[in-house]
Amino acid sequence: MERRRGSVAGVWVRTGVVMGAVLAVSACGHPSGPGAAALTSVPVTTSCLDVDGHGRPVWAGGPPGTGAAGVANALQEVGNAYPHEVAGVALCSDGSGADIYLTAERGAARAKAVELAGRHPGTVHLVEVPYSLADQLSAMDAIRPLMDAEPRITGLGPEPWTGGLVIRVVPVSGTFEDIAAQRGPDVADVRARIVAAIGPGLPVRFERGDGSGVLL
């Protein structure tokens, strides 16, 4: 299966900040830019994105205000430019602002996010995650062959707020309820195959598979 712009391993990856959608970008590049080396102290805040008991994001507020939407778009531009430092961007659950999910690297992306946070106090939330979008896409490439050999895997995609992946699974030995609760033989079997392919470090969350191979 060929990788197409905006599509990885049969998974549709949207570009931009969308309420209720997985956020990702297709650009690639390496951190660069002035000011990165001078950055020594960075405010990391608690995420403004709430998740439910299954780890899925919850948007409880109305549409974001004009200011929040503008900030989210500006943060997404940072993510587009530095996918090796940023996992993505998500609107706050109450629509008041946006998270940007950054790796621990003190590079240009973090410097630009800090600058935006200073210009929009209380609206920009810097949240640290273990892996960038580039790392997530690389892991997806390593997992892709499993989709041919493992019929339980029906889709996968990056999850910015964890810095990991979400995997859609159709149960064979267990139930959909087991998968939603991150338990059961199907989850255990698929997790073992993924760990064998990419190692144990990347966060992985499982969702009920619908057979489409598409994550929105």
Coordinates of N, CA and C in Angstrom, one line a residue:
M1 N 0.8 -1.2 0.0 CA 0.0 0.0 0.0 C 0.9 1.2 0.0
E2 N 0.7 2.1 -0.9 CA 1.5 3.3 -1.0 C 1.1 4.4 -0.1
R3 N 2.1 5.1 0.4 CA 1.7 6.3 1.3 C 1.4 7.4 0.3
R4 N 0.3 8.0 0.5 CA -0.1 9.2 -0.2 C -0.2 10.4 0.7
R5 N -0.1 11.6 0.1 CA -0.1 12.8 1.0 C -1.4 12.8 1.7
G6 N -1.3 12.9 3.0 CA -2.5 13.0 3.9 C -3.0 11.6 4.2
S7 N -2.4 10.5 3.8 CA -2.9 9.2 4.0 C -1.7 8.3 4.3
V8 N -1.9 7.6 5.4 CA -0.8 6.7 5.9 C -1.4 5.3 6.2
A9 N -0.9 4.3 5.6 CA -1.4 2.9 5.9 C -2.9 2.8 5.8
G10 N -3.5 3.4 4.8 CA -4.9 3.3 4.7 C -5.7 4.1 5.6
V11 N -5.1 5.0 6.4 CA -5.8 5.8 7.4 C -5.8 7.2 6.9
W12 N -7.0 7.8 6.9 CA -7.2 9.2 6.5 C -6.7 10.1 7.6
V13 N -5.8 10.9 7.3 CA -5.2 11.9 8.3 C -5.6 13.3 7.9
R14 N -6.4 14.0 8.6 CA -6.8 15.3 8.3 C -5.7 16.3 8.7
T15 N -5.6 17.4 8.0 CA -4.8 18.5 8.4 C -5.7 19.6 8.9
G16 N -5.2 20.2 10.0 CA -6.0 21.4 10.5 C -6.5 21.1 11.9
V17 N -7.1 22.1 12.5 CA -7.7 22.0 13.8 C -9.2 21.8 13.7
V18 N -9.6 20.7 14.1 CA -11.1 20.4 13.9 C -11.6 19.8 15.2
M19 N -12.7 20.4 15.7 CA -13.3 19.9 17.0 C -13.8 18.5 16.7
G20 N -13.5 17.5 17.6 CA -14.0 16.2 17.4 C -13.2 15.3 16.5
A21 N -12.0 15.7 16.0 CA -11.3 14.9 15.1 C -9.9 14.7 15.5
V22 N -9.3 13.6 15.1 CA -7.8 13.4 15.3 C -7.1 14.4 14.5
L23 N -6.1 15.1 15.0 CA -5.4 16.2 14.3 C -4.0 15.7 14.0
A24 N -3.7 15.9 12.7 CA -2.3 15.5 12.3 C -2.0 16.3 11.0
V25 N -0.7 16.2 10.6 CA -0.2 16.9 9.5 C 0.6 16.0 8.6
S26 N 0.7 16.3 7.3 CA 1.5 15.4 6.5 C 2.9 16.0 6.1
A27 N 3.2 17.2 6.6 CA 4.5 17.8 6.3 C 5.6 17.1 7.1
C28 N 6.8 17.2 6.5 CA 7.9 16.6 7.2 C 9.0 17.6 7.2
G29 N 9.9 17.6 8.2 CA 11.0 18.5 8.3 C 11.7 18.4 9.6
H30 N 12.8 19.1 9.7 CA 13.6 19.0 10.9 C 13.6 20.3 11.7
P31 N 13.8 20.3 13.0 CA 13.7 21.5 13.8 C 14.8 22.4 13.4
S32 N 14.5 23.7 13.2 CA 15.5 24.7 12.9 C 14.9 26.0 13.2
G33 N 15.7 27.1 13.2 CA 15.2 28.4 13.4 C 15.9 29.1 14.6
P34 N 15.9 30.4 14.6 CA 16.6 31.2 15.6 C 15.8 31.1 16.9
G35 N 16.6 31.3 18.0 CA 15.9 31.4 19.3 C 15.8 30.1 20.0
A36 N 16.0 29.0 19.3 CA 15.8 27.7 20.0 C 16.8 27.5 21.1
A37 N 18.1 27.8 20.7 CA 19.2 27.5 21.7 C 19.1 28.4 22.9
A38 N 18.5 29.6 22.8 CA 18.4 30.5 24.0 C 17.3 30.1 24.9
L39 N 16.4 29.2 24.5 CA 15.3 28.9 25.4 C 15.7 27.9 26.5
T40 N 15.6 28.4 27.7 CA 16.0 27.6 28.9 C 14.9 27.2 29.8
S41 N 13.9 28.0 29.9 CA 12.8 27.7 30.8 C 11.5 27.8 30.1
V42 N 10.7 26.7 30.1 CA 9.4 26.6 29.4 C 8.3 26.3 30.3
P43 N 7.2 27.1 30.2 CA 6.0 26.8 31.1 C 5.2 25.6 30.4
V44 N 5.1 24.5 31.1 CA 4.3 23.4 30.6 C 3.0 23.4 31.5
T45 N 1.9 23.4 30.9 CA 0.6 23.5 31.6 C -0.2 22.2 31.5
T46 N -1.2 22.1 32.3 CA -2.1 20.9 32.2 C -3.0 21.1 31.0
S47 N -3.3 19.9 30.3 CA -4.1 19.9 29.1 C -5.5 20.5 29.4
C48 N -6.0 21.2 28.5 CA -7.4 21.7 28.6 C -8.4 20.8 27.9
L49 N -7.9 19.7 27.4 CA -8.7 18.7 26.7 C -9.1 17.6 27.6
D50 N -10.4 17.4 27.8 CA -10.9 16.4 28.7 C -11.1 15.1 27.9
V51 N -10.9 13.9 28.5 CA -11.2 12.6 27.9 C -12.2 11.9 28.7
D52 N -12.9 11.0 28.1 CA -13.9 10.2 28.8 C -13.2 8.9 29.4
G53 N -14.0 8.0 29.9 CA -13.4 6.8 30.6 C -12.7 5.9 29.7
H54 N -12.9 6.0 28.4 CA -12.2 5.2 27.4 C -11.0 5.9 26.7
G55 N -10.7 7.1 27.2 CA -9.6 7.9 26.7 C -9.9 8.7 25.5
R56 N -11.2 8.8 25.1 CA -11.6 9.5 23.9 C -11.8 11.0 24.3
P57 N -11.4 12.0 23.4 CA -11.6 13.4 23.8 C -13.0 13.8 23.8
V58 N -13.3 14.7 24.7 CA -14.7 15.2 24.9 C -14.7 16.7 24.7
W59 N -15.5 17.2 23.8 CA -15.7 18.6 23.6 C -17.1 19.0 24.1
A60 N -17.1 19.6 25.3 CA -18.3 19.9 26.0 C -18.8 21.3 25.8
G61 N -18.0 22.2 25.3 CA -18.5 23.5 25.1 C -19.0 23.7 23.7
G62 N -19.4 25.0 23.4 CA -19.8 25.3 22.1 C -18.7 25.5 21.1
P63 N -19.0 26.1 20.0 CA -17.9 26.4 19.0 C -16.9 27.3 19.6
P64 N -15.6 27.2 19.3 CA -14.6 28.1 19.8 C -14.8 29.5 19.4
G65 N -14.4 30.5 20.3 CA -14.5 31.9 19.9 C -13.5 32.2 18.8
T66 N -13.6 33.4 18.3 CA -12.7 33.8 17.2 C -11.3 33.8 17.6
G67 N -11.0 34.3 18.8 CA -9.7 34.3 19.3 C -9.1 32.9 19.5
A68 N -9.9 32.0 20.1 CA -9.4 30.6 20.3 C -9.1 29.9 19.0
A69 N -10.0 30.1 18.0 CA -9.8 29.5 16.7 C -8.6 30.0 16.0
G70 N -8.3 31.4 16.1 CA -7.1 31.9 15.5 C -5.9 31.4 16.2
V71 N -5.9 31.3 17.5 CA -4.7 30.7 18.2 C -4.5 29.3 17.8
A72 N -5.6 28.5 17.7 CA -5.4 27.1 17.3 C -4.8 27.0 15.9
N73 N -5.2 27.8 15.0 CA -4.7 27.8 13.7 C -3.2 28.2 13.7
A74 N -2.8 29.2 14.5 CA -1.4 29.6 14.6 C -0.6 28.4 15.1
L75 N -1.1 27.8 16.2 CA -0.4 26.6 16.7 C -0.3 25.5 15.7
Q76 N -1.3 25.3 14.9 CA -1.2 24.2 13.9 C -0.2 24.5 12.9
E77 N 0.0 25.8 12.5 CA 1.1 26.2 11.6 C 2.4 25.8 12.2
V78 N 2.6 25.9 13.5 CA 3.8 25.5 14.2 C 4.0 24.0 14.0
G79 N 2.9 23.2 14.3 CA 2.9 21.8 14.1 C 3.3 21.4 12.7
N80 N 2.7 22.1 11.7 CA 3.0 21.8 10.3 C 4.4 21.9 10.0
A81 N 5.1 22.9 10.6 CA 6.4 23.3 10.3 C 7.4 22.4 11.0
Y82 N 7.0 21.8 12.2 CA 8.0 21.1 13.0 C 7.4 19.8 13.5
P83 N 7.1 18.8 12.6 CA 6.5 17.6 13.0 C 7.4 16.7 13.8
H84 N 8.7 17.0 13.8 CA 9.7 16.2 14.6 C 9.7 16.7 16.1
E85 N 8.9 17.8 16.4 CA 8.9 18.3 17.7 C 7.4 18.4 18.3
V86 N 6.5 18.3 17.4 CA 5.1 18.5 17.8 C 4.3 17.3 17.4
A87 N 3.4 16.8 18.3 CA 2.5 15.7 17.9 C 1.2 16.2 17.4
G88 N 0.8 17.4 17.6 CA -0.5 17.9 17.1 C -1.0 19.0 17.9
V89 N -2.3 19.4 17.6 CA -3.0 20.5 18.3 C -4.4 20.1 18.4
A90 N -5.0 20.5 19.6 CA -6.4 20.2 19.8 C -7.1 21.3 20.5
L91 N -8.3 21.6 20.1 CA -9.1 22.6 20.8 C -9.4 22.2 22.3
C92 N -9.5 23.2 23.2 CA -9.9 22.9 24.5 C -11.3 22.3 24.5
S93 N -11.6 21.5 25.5 CA -12.9 20.9 25.6 C -14.0 22.0 25.7
D94 N -13.7 23.1 26.3 CA -14.7 24.1 26.5 C -14.7 25.2 25.4
G95 N -13.8 25.0 24.4 CA -13.7 26.0 23.3 C -13.0 27.3 23.6
S96 N -12.3 27.3 24.8 CA -11.7 28.5 25.2 C -10.3 28.8 24.7
G97 N -9.6 27.8 24.1 CA -8.3 27.9 23.6 C -7.9 26.6 23.0
A98 N -6.6 26.3 23.0 CA -6.0 25.1 22.4 C -4.8 24.6 23.1
D99 N -4.6 23.3 23.0 CA -3.4 22.6 23.4 C -2.5 22.5 22.2
I100 N -1.2 22.6 22.5 CA -0.2 22.1 21.5 C 0.6 21.1 22.2
Y101 N 0.8 19.9 21.6 CA 1.4 18.8 22.2 C 2.9 18.7 21.7
L102 N 3.8 19.0 22.6 CA 5.2 19.1 22.3 C 6.0 18.0 22.9
T103 N 7.1 17.6 22.2 CA 8.1 16.7 22.9 C 8.9 17.4 23.8
A104 N 9.8 16.7 24.5 CA 10.7 17.4 25.5 C 11.8 18.2 24.9
E105 N 11.9 18.1 23.6 CA 13.0 18.9 22.9 C 12.8 20.4 23.0
R106 N 13.9 21.1 23.4 CA 13.8 22.6 23.5 C 14.2 23.2 22.2
G107 N 13.4 23.1 21.2 CA 13.7 23.5 19.9 C 12.8 24.7 19.4
A108 N 12.8 24.9 18.1 CA 12.2 26.1 17.5 C 10.6 26.0 17.7
A109 N 10.1 24.8 17.7 CA 8.6 24.7 17.8 C 8.2 25.2 19.2
R110 N 8.9 24.7 20.2 CA 8.6 25.1 21.6 C 8.8 26.6 21.8
A111 N 9.8 27.2 21.2 CA 10.1 28.6 21.3 C 8.9 29.4 20.7
K112 N 8.4 28.9 19.5 CA 7.3 29.6 18.8 C 6.0 29.5 19.7
A113 N 5.8 28.3 20.2 CA 4.6 28.1 21.1 C 4.6 29.0 22.3
V114 N 5.8 29.1 22.9 CA 6.0 29.9 24.1 C 5.7 31.4 23.7
E115 N 6.2 31.8 22.6 CA 5.9 33.2 22.1 C 4.4 33.4 21.9
L116 N 3.7 32.4 21.3 CA 2.2 32.6 21.2 C 1.5 32.6 22.5
A117 N 2.0 31.8 23.4 CA 1.4 31.7 24.8 C 1.6 33.1 25.5
G118 N 2.7 33.7 25.3 CA 2.9 35.1 25.8 C 2.0 36.1 25.2
R119 N 1.7 36.0 23.9 CA 0.8 36.9 23.3 C -0.7 36.7 23.6
H120 N -1.0 35.4 24.0 CA -2.4 35.0 24.2 C -2.5 34.3 25.6
P121 N -2.2 35.0 26.7 CA -2.2 34.4 28.0 C -3.6 33.7 28.3
G122 N -3.4 32.5 28.8 CA -4.6 31.8 29.2 C -5.3 31.0 28.1
T123 N -4.9 31.2 26.9 CA -5.5 30.6 25.7 C -4.7 29.5 25.1
V124 N -3.3 29.6 25.2 CA -2.4 28.6 24.7 C -2.0 27.7 25.8
H125 N -2.1 26.4 25.6 CA -1.7 25.4 26.6 C -0.6 24.5 26.0
L126 N 0.6 24.6 26.6 CA 1.7 23.8 26.2 C 1.7 22.5 27.0
V127 N 1.6 21.3 26.3 CA 1.5 20.0 27.0 C 2.6 19.1 26.4
E128 N 3.3 18.5 27.3 CA 4.4 17.6 26.9 C 4.0 16.2 26.7
V129 N 4.4 15.6 25.5 CA 4.1 14.2 25.2 C 5.4 13.5 24.8
P130 N 5.4 12.2 24.9 CA 6.7 11.5 24.7 C 7.1 11.4 23.2
Y131 N 6.2 11.5 22.3 CA 6.6 11.3 20.9 C 6.0 12.4 20.0
S132 N 6.6 12.7 18.9 CA 6.2 13.7 17.9 C 5.3 13.0 16.8
L133 N 4.7 13.8 16.0 CA 4.0 13.3 14.8 C 4.9 12.4 13.9
A134 N 6.1 12.9 13.7 CA 7.1 12.1 12.9 C 7.3 10.8 13.5
D135 N 7.5 10.7 14.8 CA 7.6 9.4 15.5 C 6.4 8.5 15.3
Q136 N 5.2 9.1 15.4 CA 4.0 8.4 15.3 C 3.8 7.8 13.9
L137 N 4.1 8.6 12.9 CA 4.0 8.2 11.5 C 5.0 7.1 11.2
S138 N 6.2 7.2 11.8 CA 7.2 6.1 11.6 C 6.7 4.8 12.2
A139 N 6.1 4.9 13.4 CA 5.6 3.7 14.0 C 4.5 3.1 13.2
M140 N 3.6 4.0 12.6 CA 2.5 3.5 11.7 C 3.1 2.7 10.5
D141 N 4.2 3.2 10.0 CA 4.8 2.5 8.9 C 5.3 1.1 9.3
A142 N 5.8 1.0 10.5 CA 6.3 -0.3 11.0 C 5.1 -1.2 11.3
I143 N 4.0 -0.7 11.7 CA 2.8 -1.5 12.0 C 2.1 -1.9 10.7
R144 N 2.2 -1.1 9.7 CA 1.4 -1.3 8.5 C 1.3 -2.8 8.0
P145 N 2.5 -3.5 8.0 CA 2.4 -4.9 7.5 C 1.5 -5.8 8.3
L146 N 1.3 -5.4 9.6 CA 0.4 -6.2 10.4 C -1.1 -6.2 9.9
M147 N -1.4 -5.1 9.2 CA -2.8 -5.0 8.8 C -3.1 -6.0 7.7
D148 N -2.1 -6.5 7.1 CA -2.4 -7.6 6.1 C -2.4 -9.0 6.8
A149 N -1.6 -9.1 7.9 CA -1.5 -10.4 8.5 C -2.5 -10.6 9.7
E150 N -3.0 -9.4 10.2 CA -3.8 -9.5 11.4 C -5.2 -8.9 11.1
P151 N -6.2 -9.7 10.8 CA -7.5 -9.1 10.4 C -8.2 -8.3 11.5
R152 N -7.8 -8.5 12.7 CA -8.4 -7.7 13.8 C -8.1 -6.2 13.7
I153 N -7.0 -5.9 13.1 CA -6.6 -4.4 13.0 C -7.3 -3.9 11.8
T154 N -8.3 -2.9 12.0 CA -9.0 -2.3 10.9 C -8.6 -0.9 10.6
G155 N -7.9 -0.3 11.5 CA -7.5 1.1 11.3 C -6.5 1.5 12.4
L156 N -5.7 2.6 12.1 CA -4.8 3.1 13.1 C -4.5 4.6 12.7
G157 N -4.1 5.4 13.7 CA -3.8 6.8 13.5 C -3.1 7.4 14.6
P158 N -2.5 8.5 14.4 CA -1.8 9.2 15.5 C -2.8 9.8 16.5
E159 N -2.4 9.9 17.8 CA -3.3 10.5 18.8 C -2.4 11.6 19.5
P160 N -2.6 12.8 19.1 CA -1.8 13.9 19.5 C -1.7 14.1 21.0
W161 N -2.8 13.9 21.7 CA -2.8 14.2 23.2 C -2.1 13.2 24.0
T162 N -1.8 12.0 23.5 CA -1.0 11.0 24.2 C 0.4 10.9 23.6
G163 N 0.6 11.4 22.4 CA 1.9 11.2 21.6 C 2.0 9.8 21.2
G164 N 0.9 9.0 21.1 CA 0.9 7.7 20.7 C 0.0 7.4 19.5
L165 N -0.5 6.2 19.5 CA -1.4 5.7 18.4 C -2.7 5.2 19.0
V166 N -3.8 5.4 18.2 CA -5.0 4.7 18.4 C -5.2 3.6 17.4
I167 N -5.6 2.4 17.8 CA -5.7 1.3 17.0 C -7.1 0.8 17.0
R168 N -7.7 0.6 15.9 CA -9.1 0.0 15.8 C -9.0 -1.5 15.6
V169 N -9.8 -2.2 16.5 CA -9.7 -3.6 16.5 C -11.1 -4.2 16.5
V170 N -11.3 -5.2 15.6 CA -12.5 -6.0 15.6 C -12.2 -7.3 16.4
P171 N -13.1 -7.6 17.4 CA -12.8 -8.7 18.3 C -13.0 -10.1 17.5
V172 N -12.1 -11.0 17.9 CA -12.2 -12.4 17.4 C -12.5 -13.3 18.6
S173 N -11.7 -13.1 19.7 CA -11.9 -14.0 20.9 C -12.6 -13.3 22.0
G174 N -12.7 -12.0 22.0 CA -13.4 -11.3 23.1 C -14.6 -10.5 22.6
T175 N -14.8 -9.3 23.2 CA -16.0 -8.5 22.8 C -15.6 -7.1 22.5
F176 N -16.5 -6.3 21.9 CA -16.3 -4.9 21.7 C -16.1 -4.2 23.1
E177 N -16.8 -4.6 24.1 CA -16.7 -4.0 25.4 C -15.3 -4.2 26.0
D178 N -14.7 -5.4 25.7 CA -13.4 -5.6 26.2 C -12.4 -4.6 25.5
I179 N -12.6 -4.4 24.2 CA -11.7 -3.5 23.5 C -11.8 -2.1 24.0
A180 N -13.1 -1.6 24.3 CA -13.3 -0.3 24.8 C -12.6 -0.1 26.2
A181 N -12.6 -1.2 26.9 CA -12.0 -1.1 28.3 C -10.5 -1.5 28.3
Q182 N -9.9 -1.6 27.1 CA -8.4 -1.9 26.9 C -8.0 -3.2 27.6
R183 N -8.9 -4.2 27.4 CA -8.6 -5.5 28.0 C -9.0 -6.6 27.1
G184 N -8.8 -7.8 27.5 CA -9.3 -9.0 26.8 C -8.2 -9.6 25.9
P185 N -8.5 -10.8 25.4 CA -7.5 -11.5 24.6 C -7.1 -10.8 23.2
D186 N -8.1 -10.2 22.6 CA -7.8 -9.5 21.4 C -6.9 -8.3 21.6
V187 N -7.1 -7.5 22.6 CA -6.3 -6.4 22.9 C -4.9 -6.9 23.2
A188 N -4.8 -8.0 24.1 CA -3.5 -8.5 24.5 C -2.7 -9.0 23.2
D189 N -3.4 -9.8 22.3 CA -2.7 -10.3 21.2 C -2.2 -9.2 20.2
V190 N -3.1 -8.2 20.0 CA -2.7 -7.1 19.1 C -1.6 -6.3 19.7
R191 N -1.7 -6.0 21.0 CA -0.7 -5.2 21.6 C 0.7 -6.0 21.5
A192 N 0.7 -7.3 21.7 CA 1.9 -8.0 21.7 C 2.5 -7.9 20.3
R193 N 1.7 -8.0 19.2 CA 2.2 -7.9 17.9 C 2.8 -6.5 17.6
I194 N 2.1 -5.5 18.1 CA 2.6 -4.1 17.9 C 3.9 -3.9 18.7
V195 N 4.0 -4.4 19.9 CA 5.3 -4.2 20.7 C 6.4 -4.9 19.9
A196 N 6.1 -6.1 19.3 CA 7.1 -6.8 18.6 C 7.6 -6.0 17.4
A197 N 6.7 -5.2 16.8 CA 7.0 -4.4 15.6 C 7.7 -3.1 15.9
I198 N 7.4 -2.5 17.0 CA 7.9 -1.1 17.3 C 8.5 -0.9 18.6
G199 N 8.5 -1.9 19.5 CA 9.0 -1.8 20.8 C 7.9 -1.3 21.8
P200 N 8.3 -1.3 23.1 CA 7.2 -1.1 24.1 C 6.9 0.3 24.5
G201 N 7.6 1.3 24.0 CA 7.5 2.7 24.6 C 6.3 3.5 24.1
L202 N 5.9 3.3 22.9 CA 4.8 4.2 22.4 C 3.5 3.9 23.0
P203 N 2.8 5.0 23.5 CA 1.4 4.8 24.0 C 0.5 4.3 22.9
V204 N -0.3 3.3 23.3 CA -1.3 2.7 22.3 C -2.6 2.6 23.0
R205 N -3.7 3.1 22.4 CA -5.0 2.9 22.9 C -5.9 2.2 21.8
F206 N -6.8 1.4 22.3 CA -7.6 0.5 21.4 C -9.0 1.0 21.3
E207 N -9.6 1.0 20.1 CA -11.0 1.4 19.9 C -11.7 0.3 19.1
R208 N -13.0 0.3 19.3 CA -13.8 -0.7 18.5 C -13.6 -0.4 17.0
G209 N -13.3 -1.5 16.3 CA -13.1 -1.3 14.8 C -14.4 -1.5 14.1
D210 N -14.5 -0.7 13.0 CA -15.8 -0.7 12.2 C -15.5 -1.2 10.8
G211 N -14.3 -1.7 10.6 CA -14.0 -2.3 9.3 C -13.6 -1.3 8.2
S212 N -13.7 0.0 8.5 CA -13.4 1.0 7.4 C -11.9 1.3 7.3
G213 N -11.1 1.2 8.3 CA -9.7 1.5 8.2 C -9.5 3.0 8.3
V214 N -10.6 3.8 8.6 CA -10.5 5.3 8.6 C -10.7 5.8 10.0
L215 N -9.7 6.7 10.4 CA -9.9 7.4 11.7 C -10.1 8.8 11.4
L216 N -11.2 9.4 11.9 CA -11.5 10.8 11.7 C -11.1 11.6 12.9

